[in-house]
Coordinates of N, CA, C and O and ligand atoms in Angstrom, one line a residue:
X904 N -7.9 -59.4 68.0 CA -7.6 -58.8 69.3 C -7.7 -59.7 70.5 O -6.8 -59.7 71.3
X905 N -8.8 -60.5 70.5 CA -8.9 -61.4 71.7 C -7.8 -62.5 71.7 O -7.5 -63.0 72.7
X906 N -7.3 -62.8 70.5 CA -6.2 -63.8 70.4 C -4.9 -63.3 71.1 O -4.0 -64.0 71.4
X907 N -4.8 -61.9 71.3 CA -3.6 -61.3 72.0 C -3.6 -61.4 73.5 O -2.7 -61.1 74.2
X908 N -4.8 -61.8 74.1 CA -4.9 -61.9 75.5 C -4.2 -63.1 76.1 O -4.3 -64.2 75.6
X909 N -3.3 -62.8 77.1 CA -2.6 -63.9 77.8 C -3.4 -64.4 78.9 O -3.5 -65.6 79.1
X910 N -4.1 -63.5 79.7 CA -4.8 -63.9 80.9 C -5.8 -62.8 81.2 O -5.5 -61.6 81.1
X911 N -7.1 -63.2 81.5 CA -8.1 -62.2 81.9 C -8.0 -62.1 83.4 O -8.1 -63.1 84.2
X912 N -7.9 -60.8 83.9 CA -7.8 -60.5 85.3 C -9.2 -60.2 85.9 O -9.5 -60.7 87.0
X913 N -10.0 -59.4 85.1 CA -11.3 -59.0 85.6 C -12.3 -59.2 84.4 O -12.1 -58.6 83.4
X914 N -13.3 -59.9 84.7 CA -14.3 -60.2 83.6 C -15.3 -59.0 83.5 O -15.4 -58.2 84.3
X915 N -16.0 -59.1 82.4 CA -17.1 -58.1 82.1 C -18.1 -58.0 83.2 O -18.5 -57.0 83.6
X916 N -18.5 -59.2 83.7 CA -19.5 -59.3 84.8 C -19.0 -58.6 86.1 O -19.7 -57.9 86.7
X917 N -17.7 -58.9 86.4 CA -17.1 -58.3 87.6 C -17.0 -56.8 87.5 O -17.3 -56.1 88.4
X918 N -16.6 -56.3 86.3 CA -16.6 -54.9 86.1 C -17.9 -54.3 86.2 O -18.1 -53.3 86.9
X919 N -18.9 -54.8 85.6 CA -20.3 -54.3 85.6 C -20.8 -54.2 87.1 O -21.4 -53.2 87.5
X920 N -20.6 -55.3 87.8 CA -21.1 -55.3 89.2 C -20.4 -54.2 90.1 O -21.0 -53.5 90.8
X921 N -19.0 -54.1 89.9 CA -18.3 -53.2 90.7 C -18.6 -51.7 90.3 O -18.7 -50.8 91.2
X922 N -18.8 -51.5 89.0 CA -19.1 -50.1 88.6 C -20.5 -49.7 89.2 O -20.6 -48.6 89.7
X923 N -21.4 -50.6 89.3 CA -22.7 -50.4 89.9 C -22.5 -50.0 91.4 O -23.2 -49.1 91.9
X924 N -21.7 -50.8 92.1 CA -21.4 -50.5 93.5 C -20.8 -49.1 93.7 O -21.2 -48.4 94.6
X925 N -19.8 -48.8 92.8 CA -19.2 -47.5 93.0 C -20.2 -46.4 92.7 O -20.2 -45.4 93.4
X926 N -21.0 -46.6 91.7 CA -22.1 -45.5 91.5 C -22.9 -45.3 92.7 O -23.3 -44.2 93.0
X927 N -23.3 -46.4 93.4 CA -24.1 -46.3 94.6 C -23.3 -45.5 95.7 O -23.9 -44.6 96.3
X928 N -22.0 -45.8 95.8 CA -21.2 -45.1 96.8 C -21.1 -43.6 96.5 O -21.3 -42.7 97.4
X929 N -20.9 -43.3 95.2 CA -20.8 -41.9 94.8 C -22.1 -41.2 95.0 O -22.2 -40.1 95.4
X930 N -23.2 -41.9 94.6 CA -24.5 -41.3 94.8 C -24.8 -40.9 96.3 O -25.3 -39.9 96.5
X931 N -24.4 -41.8 97.2 CA -24.5 -41.5 98.6 C -23.6 -40.3 99.1 O -24.1 -39.4 99.8
X932 N -22.4 -40.4 98.6 CA -21.4 -39.3 99.0 C -21.9 -37.9 98.6 O -21.7 -37.0 99.3
X933 N -22.5 -37.8 97.4 CA -22.9 -36.5 96.9 C -24.4 -36.2 96.9 O -24.8 -35.3 96.3
X934 N -25.1 -37.0 97.7 CA -26.6 -36.9 97.7 C -27.0 -35.5 98.1 O -28.0 -34.9 97.6
X935 N -26.2 -34.9 99.1 CA -26.6 -33.6 99.6 C -25.7 -32.5 99.0 O -25.7 -31.4 99.6
X936 N -25.0 -32.7 97.9 CA -24.2 -31.7 97.3 C -25.0 -30.5 96.9 O -25.9 -30.6 96.0
X937 N -24.7 -29.4 97.5 CA -25.5 -28.2 97.1 C -24.8 -27.5 95.9 O -25.5 -26.8 95.1
X938 N -23.5 -27.6 95.8 CA -22.8 -26.9 94.8 C -22.9 -27.6 93.4 O -22.7 -27.0 92.4
X939 N -23.2 -28.9 93.4 CA -23.3 -29.6 92.2 C -22.0 -30.4 92.0 O -20.9 -30.0 92.2
X940 N -22.2 -31.7 91.5 CA -21.0 -32.6 91.3 C -20.4 -32.2 89.9 O -21.0 -32.0 88.9
X941 N -19.0 -32.2 89.9 CA -18.3 -32.0 88.7 C -17.3 -33.2 88.6 O -16.4 -33.4 89.4
X942 N -17.5 -34.0 87.5 CA -16.6 -35.2 87.3 C -15.5 -34.8 86.3 O -15.7 -34.2 85.3
X943 N -14.3 -35.0 86.8 CA -13.1 -34.8 85.9 C -12.6 -36.1 85.4 O -12.2 -37.0 86.1
X944 N -12.7 -36.3 84.1 CA -12.3 -37.6 83.4 C -10.8 -37.4 82.9 O -10.6 -36.5 82.1
X945 N -9.9 -38.2 83.5 CA -8.5 -38.2 83.1 C -8.4 -39.0 81.7 O -8.6 -40.2 81.7
X946 N -8.0 -38.3 80.7 CA -7.9 -38.9 79.4 C -6.5 -39.6 79.3 O -5.6 -39.2 79.8
X947 N -6.5 -40.6 78.4 CA -7.6 -41.2 77.7 C -8.2 -42.5 78.4 O -9.3 -42.9 78.1
X948 N -7.4 -43.0 79.3 CA -7.7 -44.3 79.9 C -9.0 -44.4 80.6 O -9.6 -45.5 80.7
X949 N -9.5 -43.3 81.1 CA -10.7 -43.4 82.0 C -12.0 -43.2 81.2 O -13.1 -43.3 81.8
X950 N -11.9 -43.1 79.9 CA -13.2 -42.8 79.1 C -14.3 -43.8 79.2 O -15.4 -43.5 79.4
X951 N -13.9 -45.1 79.2 CA -14.9 -46.1 79.2 C -15.5 -46.2 80.6 O -16.7 -46.3 80.8
X952 N -14.7 -46.2 81.6 CA -15.1 -46.3 83.0 C -16.0 -45.1 83.3 O -17.1 -45.3 83.9
X953 N -15.6 -43.9 82.9 CA -16.5 -42.7 83.2 C -17.8 -42.8 82.5 O -18.8 -42.5 83.1
X954 N -17.8 -43.3 81.3 CA -19.1 -43.3 80.5 C -20.0 -44.3 81.1 O -21.2 -44.1 81.1
X955 N -19.5 -45.4 81.6 CA -20.4 -46.4 82.2 C -20.8 -45.9 83.6 O -22.0 -46.1 83.9
X956 N -19.9 -45.3 84.3 CA -20.2 -44.9 85.7 C -21.3 -43.8 85.7 O -22.2 -43.9 86.5
X957 N -21.1 -42.8 84.9 CA -22.0 -41.6 85.1 C -23.4 -41.9 84.6 O -24.3 -41.3 85.1
X958 N -23.6 -42.9 83.8 CA -24.9 -43.2 83.4 C -25.7 -43.9 84.5 O -26.9 -44.1 84.4
X959 N -25.0 -44.3 85.6 CA -25.7 -44.9 86.7 C -25.8 -43.9 87.9 O -26.2 -44.3 89.0
X960 N -25.4 -42.7 87.7 CA -25.5 -41.7 88.7 C -26.8 -40.9 88.5 O -27.1 -40.4 87.4
X961 N -27.6 -40.7 89.6 CA -28.9 -40.1 89.4 C -28.9 -38.6 89.5 O -29.9 -38.0 89.1
X962 N -27.8 -38.0 90.0 CA -27.9 -36.6 90.3 C -27.4 -35.7 89.1 O -26.8 -36.3 88.1
X963 N -27.8 -34.5 89.1 CA -27.3 -33.5 88.1 C -25.8 -33.4 88.3 O -25.3 -33.4 89.4
X964 N -25.1 -33.4 87.2 CA -23.6 -33.3 87.2 C -23.0 -32.7 85.9 O -23.7 -32.7 84.9
X965 N -21.8 -32.3 86.0 CA -21.1 -31.8 84.9 C -19.8 -32.6 84.7 O -19.4 -33.2 85.6
X966 N -19.3 -32.7 83.4 CA -18.1 -33.4 83.1 C -17.1 -32.6 82.4 O -17.5 -31.8 81.5
X967 N -15.9 -32.6 82.9 CA -14.8 -32.0 82.2 C -13.7 -33.0 81.9 O -13.7 -34.1 82.5
X968 N -12.8 -32.6 81.0 CA -11.7 -33.6 80.6 C -10.4 -33.0 80.8 O -10.2 -31.8 80.7
X969 N -9.5 -33.8 81.2 CA -8.1 -33.4 81.5 C -7.2 -34.4 80.8 O -7.2 -35.6 81.1
X970 N -6.3 -34.0 79.9 CA -5.4 -34.9 79.3 C -4.0 -34.8 80.0 O -3.5 -33.7 80.2
X971 N -3.5 -35.9 80.4 CA -2.3 -36.0 81.1 C -1.3 -36.9 80.3 O -1.8 -37.9 79.7
X972 N -0.1 -36.5 80.2 CA 0.9 -37.3 79.4 C 0.9 -38.7 79.9 O 0.8 -39.0 81.1
X973 N 0.9 -39.7 79.0 CA 0.9 -41.1 79.5 C 2.0 -41.8 78.9 O 3.0 -41.3 78.4
X974 N 2.0 -43.2 79.0 CA 3.1 -44.0 78.6 C 3.2 -43.8 77.0 O 2.3 -44.2 76.3
X975 N 4.4 -43.3 76.6 CA 4.5 -43.1 75.1 C 4.7 -44.5 74.4 O 5.7 -45.2 74.8
X976 N 3.9 -44.8 73.4 CA 4.1 -46.0 72.6 C 4.3 -47.2 73.3 O 3.6 -47.6 74.2
X977 N 5.4 -48.0 72.9 CA 5.6 -49.3 73.4 C 6.4 -49.3 74.7 O 7.5 -49.9 74.7
X978 N 5.9 -48.6 75.7 CA 6.6 -48.7 77.0 C 5.6 -49.0 78.1 O 4.5 -48.6 78.0
X979 N 6.1 -49.8 79.1 CA 5.2 -50.1 80.2 C 5.8 -49.5 81.5 O 5.4 -49.9 82.6
X980 N 6.8 -48.6 81.3 CA 7.4 -48.0 82.5 C 6.8 -46.6 82.7 O 6.6 -45.8 81.8
X981 N 6.6 -46.2 84.0 CA 6.0 -44.9 84.3 C 7.0 -43.8 83.9 O 8.2 -43.9 84.1
X982 N 6.5 -42.7 83.3 CA 7.2 -41.5 83.0 C 6.7 -40.4 83.9 O 5.5 -40.5 84.3
X983 N 7.5 -39.4 84.2 CA 6.9 -38.3 85.0 C 5.7 -37.7 84.3 O 5.7 -37.4 83.1
X984 N 4.6 -37.4 85.0 CA 3.4 -37.0 84.4 C 3.3 -35.5 84.4 O 3.8 -34.8 85.2
X985 N 2.6 -34.9 83.4 CA 2.3 -33.5 83.3 C 1.0 -33.3 82.6 O 0.7 -34.1 81.7
X986 N 0.3 -32.2 82.9 CA -1.0 -32.0 82.3 C -0.7 -31.4 80.9 O 0.1 -30.5 80.7
X987 N -1.4 -32.0 79.9 CA -1.2 -31.6 78.5 C -2.2 -30.5 78.1 O -1.9 -29.5 77.5
X988 N -3.5 -30.8 78.5 CA -4.6 -29.9 78.0 C -5.8 -30.2 78.9 O -6.0 -31.3 79.4
X989 N -6.6 -29.1 79.1 CA -7.9 -29.3 79.8 C -9.0 -28.8 79.0 O -8.9 -27.9 78.2
X990 N -10.2 -29.3 79.2 CA -11.4 -28.9 78.4 C -12.6 -28.7 79.4 O -12.9 -29.6 80.2
X991 N -13.2 -27.6 79.4 CA -14.4 -27.3 80.2 C -14.1 -27.5 81.7 O -14.9 -28.1 82.4
X992 N -13.0 -27.1 82.2 CA -12.6 -27.4 83.6 C -12.8 -26.2 84.5 O -11.8 -25.7 85.0
X993 N -14.0 -25.7 84.6 CA -14.2 -24.5 85.5 C -14.9 -25.1 86.8 O -16.1 -25.2 86.9
X994 N -14.0 -25.4 87.8 CA -14.5 -26.2 88.9 C -14.5 -25.4 90.2 O -14.8 -25.9 91.3
X995 N -14.2 -24.1 90.1 CA -14.2 -23.3 91.3 C -15.5 -23.3 92.1 O -16.6 -23.1 91.5
X996 N -15.5 -23.7 93.4 CA -16.7 -23.7 94.2 C -17.5 -25.0 94.0 O -18.6 -25.1 94.6
X997 N -17.1 -25.9 93.2 CA -17.9 -27.1 93.0 C -17.3 -28.3 93.7 O -16.2 -28.3 94.1
X998 N -18.2 -29.4 93.8 CA -17.7 -30.7 94.4 C -17.1 -31.5 93.3 O -17.8 -32.0 92.4
X999 N -15.8 -31.7 93.3 CA -15.1 -32.3 92.2 C -14.7 -33.7 92.6 O -14.2 -34.0 93.6
X1000 N -15.0 -34.6 91.6 CA -14.5 -36.0 91.7 C -13.7 -36.4 90.5 O -14.2 -36.4 89.4
X1001 N -12.4 -36.6 90.7 CA -11.5 -37.0 89.6 C -11.6 -38.5 89.4 O -11.5 -39.3 90.3
X1002 N -11.7 -38.9 88.1 CA -11.8 -40.3 87.8 C -10.6 -40.7 86.9 O -10.5 -40.1 85.8
X1003 N -9.8 -41.7 87.3 CA -8.8 -42.2 86.5 C -8.9 -43.7 86.4 O -9.6 -44.3 87.1
X1004 N -8.2 -44.2 85.4 CA -8.2 -45.7 85.1 C -7.5 -46.5 86.2 O -8.0 -47.4 86.7
X1005 N -6.2 -46.0 86.5 CA -5.4 -46.9 87.3 C -4.4 -46.1 88.1 O -3.9 -45.1 87.6
X1006 N -4.3 -46.5 89.4 CA -3.3 -45.8 90.3 C -2.1 -46.7 90.4 O -2.2 -47.9 90.9
X1007 N -1.0 -46.2 90.0 CA 0.3 -47.1 90.0 C 1.2 -46.4 91.0 O 1.1 -46.6 92.2
X1008 N 2.1 -45.5 90.5 CA 3.0 -44.8 91.4 C 2.3 -43.6 92.1 O 2.9 -43.0 93.1
X1009 N 1.2 -43.2 91.5 CA 0.5 -42.0 92.1 C 0.9 -40.7 91.4 O 0.4 -39.6 91.7
X1010 N 1.9 -40.7 90.6 CA 2.5 -39.5 89.9 C 1.4 -38.8 89.2 O 1.3 -37.5 89.2
X1011 N 0.6 -39.5 88.4 CA -0.5 -38.9 87.6 C -1.5 -38.2 88.5 O -1.9 -37.0 88.3
X1012 N -2.0 -38.9 89.5 CA -3.1 -38.4 90.3 C -2.6 -37.2 91.1 O -3.3 -36.2 91.3
X1013 N -1.3 -37.2 91.5 CA -0.8 -36.1 92.3 C -0.8 -34.8 91.4 O -1.3 -33.8 91.9
X1014 N -0.4 -34.9 90.2 CA -0.3 -33.8 89.3 C -1.8 -33.3 89.0 O -2.0 -32.0 89.1
X1015 N -2.7 -34.2 88.8 CA -4.1 -33.8 88.6 C -4.7 -33.1 89.8 O -5.4 -32.1 89.7
X1016 N -4.5 -33.7 91.0 CA -5.1 -33.2 92.2 C -4.6 -31.8 92.5 O -5.3 -30.9 92.9
X1017 N -3.3 -31.6 92.3 CA -2.6 -30.3 92.6 C -3.2 -29.3 91.6 O -3.5 -28.2 92.1
X1018 N -3.4 -29.6 90.4 CA -3.9 -28.7 89.4 C -5.3 -28.3 89.8 O -5.7 -27.1 89.7
X1019 N -6.1 -29.2 90.2 CA -7.5 -28.9 90.5 C -7.7 -28.2 91.8 O -8.5 -27.3 92.0
X1020 N -6.8 -28.6 92.8 CA -6.9 -27.9 94.1 C -6.6 -26.4 94.0 O -7.2 -25.6 94.7
X1021 N -5.7 -26.1 93.0 CA -5.4 -24.7 92.8 C -6.6 -23.9 92.3 O -6.6 -22.6 92.3
X1022 N -7.6 -24.6 91.8 CA -8.8 -23.9 91.2 C -9.8 -23.7 92.3 O -10.9 -23.2 92.0
X1023 N -9.5 -24.1 93.5 CA -10.4 -23.8 94.7 C -11.8 -24.4 94.6 O -12.8 -23.7 94.6
X1024 N -11.9 -25.8 94.4 CA -13.2 -26.4 94.4 C -13.7 -26.5 95.8 O -13.0 -26.3 96.8
X1025 N -15.0 -26.7 96.0 CA -15.6 -26.8 97.3 C -15.1 -28.1 98.0 O -14.9 -28.1 99.2
X1026 N -15.0 -29.2 97.2 CA -14.4 -30.4 97.8 C -13.7 -31.1 96.6 O -14.0 -30.8 95.4
X1027 N -12.8 -32.0 96.9 CA -12.0 -32.7 95.9 C -11.7 -34.1 96.3 O -11.1 -34.3 97.4
X1028 N -12.2 -35.1 95.5 CA -12.0 -36.5 95.8 C -11.5 -37.2 94.5 O -11.6 -36.6 93.5
X1029 N -11.0 -38.4 94.7 CA -10.6 -39.2 93.5 C -11.2 -40.6 93.6 O -11.4 -41.1 94.6
X1030 N -11.3 -41.1 92.4 CA -11.8 -42.5 92.2 C -11.1 -43.1 91.1 O -10.9 -42.6 90.0
X1031 N -10.5 -44.3 91.3 CA -9.8 -45.0 90.3 C -10.4 -46.4 90.1 O -10.9 -47.0 91.1
X1032 N -10.4 -46.9 88.9 CA -11.0 -48.3 88.7 C -10.0 -49.3 89.3 O -10.5 -50.3 89.9
X1033 N -8.7 -49.1 89.0 CA -7.8 -50.1 89.4 C -6.7 -49.5 90.3 O -6.3 -48.3 90.1
X1034 N -6.1 -50.3 91.2 CA -5.0 -49.9 92.0 C -4.0 -51.0 92.1 O -4.4 -52.1 92.4
X1035 N -2.8 -50.7 91.8 CA -1.7 -51.8 91.8 C -1.2 -51.9 93.2 O -0.9 -50.9 93.9
X1036 N -1.1 -53.1 93.7 CA -0.7 -53.4 95.0 C 0.9 -53.3 95.1 O 1.6 -53.4 94.1
X1037 N 1.3 -53.1 96.3 CA 2.7 -53.2 96.6 C 3.6 -52.0 96.1 O 4.7 -52.2 95.8
X1038 N 2.9 -50.9 95.8 CA 3.6 -49.7 95.3 C 3.7 -48.6 96.4 O 2.7 -48.3 97.1
X1039 N 4.9 -48.0 96.5 CA 5.0 -46.8 97.4 C 4.4 -45.6 96.6 O 4.8 -45.4 95.5
X1040 N 3.5 -45.0 97.3 CA 2.8 -43.8 96.6 C 3.0 -42.5 97.4 O 2.2 -41.6 97.1
X1041 N 4.0 -42.5 98.2 CA 4.3 -41.2 98.9 C 3.1 -40.6 99.6 O 2.9 -39.4 99.6
X1042 N 2.2 -41.5 100.2 CA 1.1 -41.0 101.0 C -0.1 -40.6 100.2 O -1.2 -40.3 100.7
X1043 N 0.0 -40.7 98.9 CA -1.2 -40.4 98.0 C -2.0 -41.6 97.8 O -1.6 -42.7 97.4
X1044 N -3.3 -41.5 98.1 CA -4.3 -42.6 97.9 C -5.5 -42.1 97.2 O -5.8 -40.9 97.4
X1045 N -6.2 -43.0 96.6 CA -7.5 -42.6 96.0 C -8.6 -42.7 97.0 O -8.5 -43.6 97.9
X1046 N -9.7 -41.9 96.9 CA -10.8 -42.0 97.9 C -11.6 -43.3 97.6 O -12.1 -43.9 98.5
X1047 N -11.8 -43.6 96.3 CA -12.6 -44.8 96.0 C -11.8 -45.6 95.0 O -11.2 -45.1 94.1
X1048 N -11.8 -46.9 95.2 CA -11.1 -47.8 94.4 C -12.0 -49.0 93.9 O -12.7 -49.6 94.7
X1049 N -11.9 -49.3 92.6 CA -12.7 -50.4 92.1 C -12.1 -51.7 92.4 O -12.8 -52.5 93.1
X1050 N -10.9 -52.0 92.0 CA -10.3 -53.3 92.2 C -8.8 -53.1 92.6 O -8.1 -52.3 91.9
X1051 N -8.3 -53.9 93.5 CA -6.8 -54.0 93.7 C -6.3 -55.1 92.8 O -6.9 -56.2 92.8
X1052 N -5.2 -54.8 92.1 CA -4.7 -55.9 91.2 C -3.2 -56.0 91.5 O -2.6 -55.2 92.1
X1053 N -2.7 -57.1 91.0 CA -1.2 -57.4 91.1 C -0.5 -56.4 90.2 O -1.1 -55.7 89.4
X1054 N 0.8 -56.3 90.4 CA 1.7 -55.4 89.7 C 2.1 -55.9 88.3 O 3.2 -56.3 88.1
X1055 N 1.1 -55.9 87.4 CA 1.3 -56.3 86.0 C 0.8 -55.3 85.1 O -0.1 -54.5 85.5
X1056 N 1.3 -55.2 83.9 CA 0.8 -54.2 82.9 C -0.5 -54.7 82.3 O -0.5 -55.7 81.5
X1057 N -1.6 -54.0 82.5 CA -2.9 -54.5 82.1 C -3.5 -53.6 80.9 O -3.1 -52.4 80.8
X1058 N -4.3 -54.2 80.1 CA -5.0 -53.5 79.0 C -6.5 -53.8 79.1 O -7.0 -54.7 79.8
X1059 N -7.3 -53.0 78.3 CA -8.7 -53.2 78.2 C -9.5 -52.3 79.0 O -9.0 -51.6 79.9
X1060 N -10.8 -52.2 78.7 CA -11.8 -51.3 79.3 C -11.2 -49.9 79.5 O -11.2 -49.3 80.5
X1061 N -10.6 -49.4 78.4 CA -10.1 -48.0 78.3 C -8.5 -48.0 78.4 O -7.9 -47.0 77.9
X1062 N -7.9 -49.0 79.0 CA -6.5 -49.0 79.1 C -5.8 -49.5 77.8 O -6.3 -50.6 77.3
X1063 N -4.7 -48.9 77.4 CA -4.1 -49.3 76.2 C -2.7 -49.8 76.3 O -2.0 -49.7 77.4
X1064 N -2.2 -50.5 75.3 CA -0.8 -50.7 75.1 C -0.5 -50.2 73.7 O -1.1 -50.7 72.7
X1065 N 0.4 -49.2 73.6 CA 0.8 -48.6 72.3 C -0.5 -48.2 71.5 O -0.6 -48.3 70.3
X1066 N -1.5 -47.7 72.3 CA -2.7 -47.1 71.7 C -3.8 -48.1 71.4 O -4.9 -47.7 71.1
X1067 N -3.4 -49.4 71.5 CA -4.4 -50.5 71.2 C -5.1 -51.1 72.4 O -4.6 -50.8 73.6
X1068 N -6.1 -51.8 72.2 CA -6.8 -52.7 73.2 C -7.8 -51.9 74.2 O -8.3 -52.5 75.1
X1069 N -8.0 -50.6 73.9 CA -8.9 -49.8 74.8 C -10.3 -50.4 74.7 O -11.1 -50.3 75.6
X1070 N -10.7 -51.0 73.6 CA -12.0 -51.5 73.4 C -12.2 -52.9 73.8 O -13.3 -53.4 73.6
X1071 N -11.2 -53.5 74.4 CA -11.5 -54.9 75.0 C -12.5 -54.7 76.2 O -12.3 -53.8 77.0
X1072 N -13.5 -55.5 76.3 CA -14.5 -55.4 77.4 C -14.0 -55.9 78.7 O -14.8 -55.8 79.7
X1073 N -12.9 -56.5 78.8 CA -12.3 -57.1 80.0 C -11.0 -56.4 80.4 O -10.4 -55.7 79.5
X1074 N -10.5 -56.6 81.6 CA -9.2 -56.2 82.0 C -8.3 -57.4 81.9 O -8.6 -58.4 82.5
X1075 N -7.2 -57.3 81.1 CA -6.4 -58.4 80.8 C -4.9 -58.1 80.7 O -4.5 -56.9 80.6
X1076 N -4.1 -59.2 80.7 CA -2.7 -59.1 80.5 C -2.5 -59.7 79.1 O -3.0 -60.7 78.8
X1077 N -1.6 -59.0 78.3 CA -1.4 -59.5 77.0 C -0.4 -60.7 77.0 O 0.3 -60.9 78.0
X1078 N -0.3 -61.4 75.9 CA 0.7 -62.5 75.8 C 2.1 -61.8 75.9 O 2.3 -60.8 75.3
X1079 N 3.0 -62.4 76.7 CA 4.3 -61.8 77.0 C 5.0 -61.3 75.7 O 5.7 -60.3 75.7
X1080 N 4.9 -62.1 74.6 CA 5.7 -61.8 73.4 C 5.2 -60.5 72.7 O 5.9 -59.9 71.9
X1081 N 4.0 -60.0 73.1 CA 3.5 -58.8 72.5 C 4.0 -57.5 73.2 O 3.9 -56.4 72.6
X1082 N 4.5 -57.6 74.4 CA 5.2 -56.4 75.0 C 6.6 -56.3 74.5 O 7.5 -57.0 74.9
X1083 N 6.8 -55.3 73.6 CA 8.0 -55.2 72.9 C 9.1 -54.3 73.6 O 8.7 -53.4 74.2
Ligands
5GP769 P1 1.0 -43.5 87.9 O1 1.2 -42.1 87.5 O2 0.1 -43.7 89.1 O3 2.3 -44.2 88.1 O4 0.4 -44.2 86.7 C1 -0.9 -44.0 86.4 C2 -1.1 -43.9 84.9 O5 -0.2 -44.7 84.2 C3 -2.5 -44.3 84.5 O6 -3.3 -43.2 84.4 C4 -2.3 -45.0 83.2 O7 -2.4 -44.1 82.2 C5 -0.8 -45.5 83.3 N1 -0.7 -46.9 83.7 C6 -0.2 -47.4 84.9 N2 -0.3 -48.7 85.0 C7 -0.8 -49.1 83.8 C8 -1.1 -50.4 83.3 O8 -0.9 -51.5 83.9 N3 -1.7 -50.4 82.0 C9 -1.9 -49.3 81.3 N4 -2.4 -49.5 80.1 N5 -1.6 -48.1 81.8 C10 -1.1 -48.0 83.0
MG770 MG1 -3.9 -42.4 82.5

């Protein structure tokens, strides 16, 4: 698997440090939450990020899962997003923080935020590990961002290509010949 990496964009140490900083920011943001924090993990790309992040959060919280259609198979082009399935998503009256792996065109986050807003949470924010620069997002932005990256298709730390590479501990670009 490591032989497939063309270039490492973000190292393990950089990820660890930034996840710790984000946990600190989230801890401060929700320190006085009376309703209780509810983390929504957008499947499947955010699983590693969410699992690392929430273990550094000191407050009581709940986690729900939301599956959104993603890039099918060997494509690196964005497709229109739609919600496929949700699990334990009873967020009415709670402080909701949506966590996704990467913000590209914003289509995915828009669909997720609209779905959750309709459930009338007490508050609704978003956090993404990565944000691609130079993209028009129609006014949609994440509240918290881990790293800004160039506009390349990345894998690792939860992000896949054709279902593979989610278990890479770094954020990387594959060798060009592997993108079919
Ligand atoms: P958006 O809807 O903002 O255009 O794209 C966000 C979704 O597309 C992410 O949740 C992720 O699933 C997928 N995505 C966007 N860019 C990349 C990328 O560089 N690598 C991978 N693996 N997935 C991406
Ligand atoms: Mg995704």
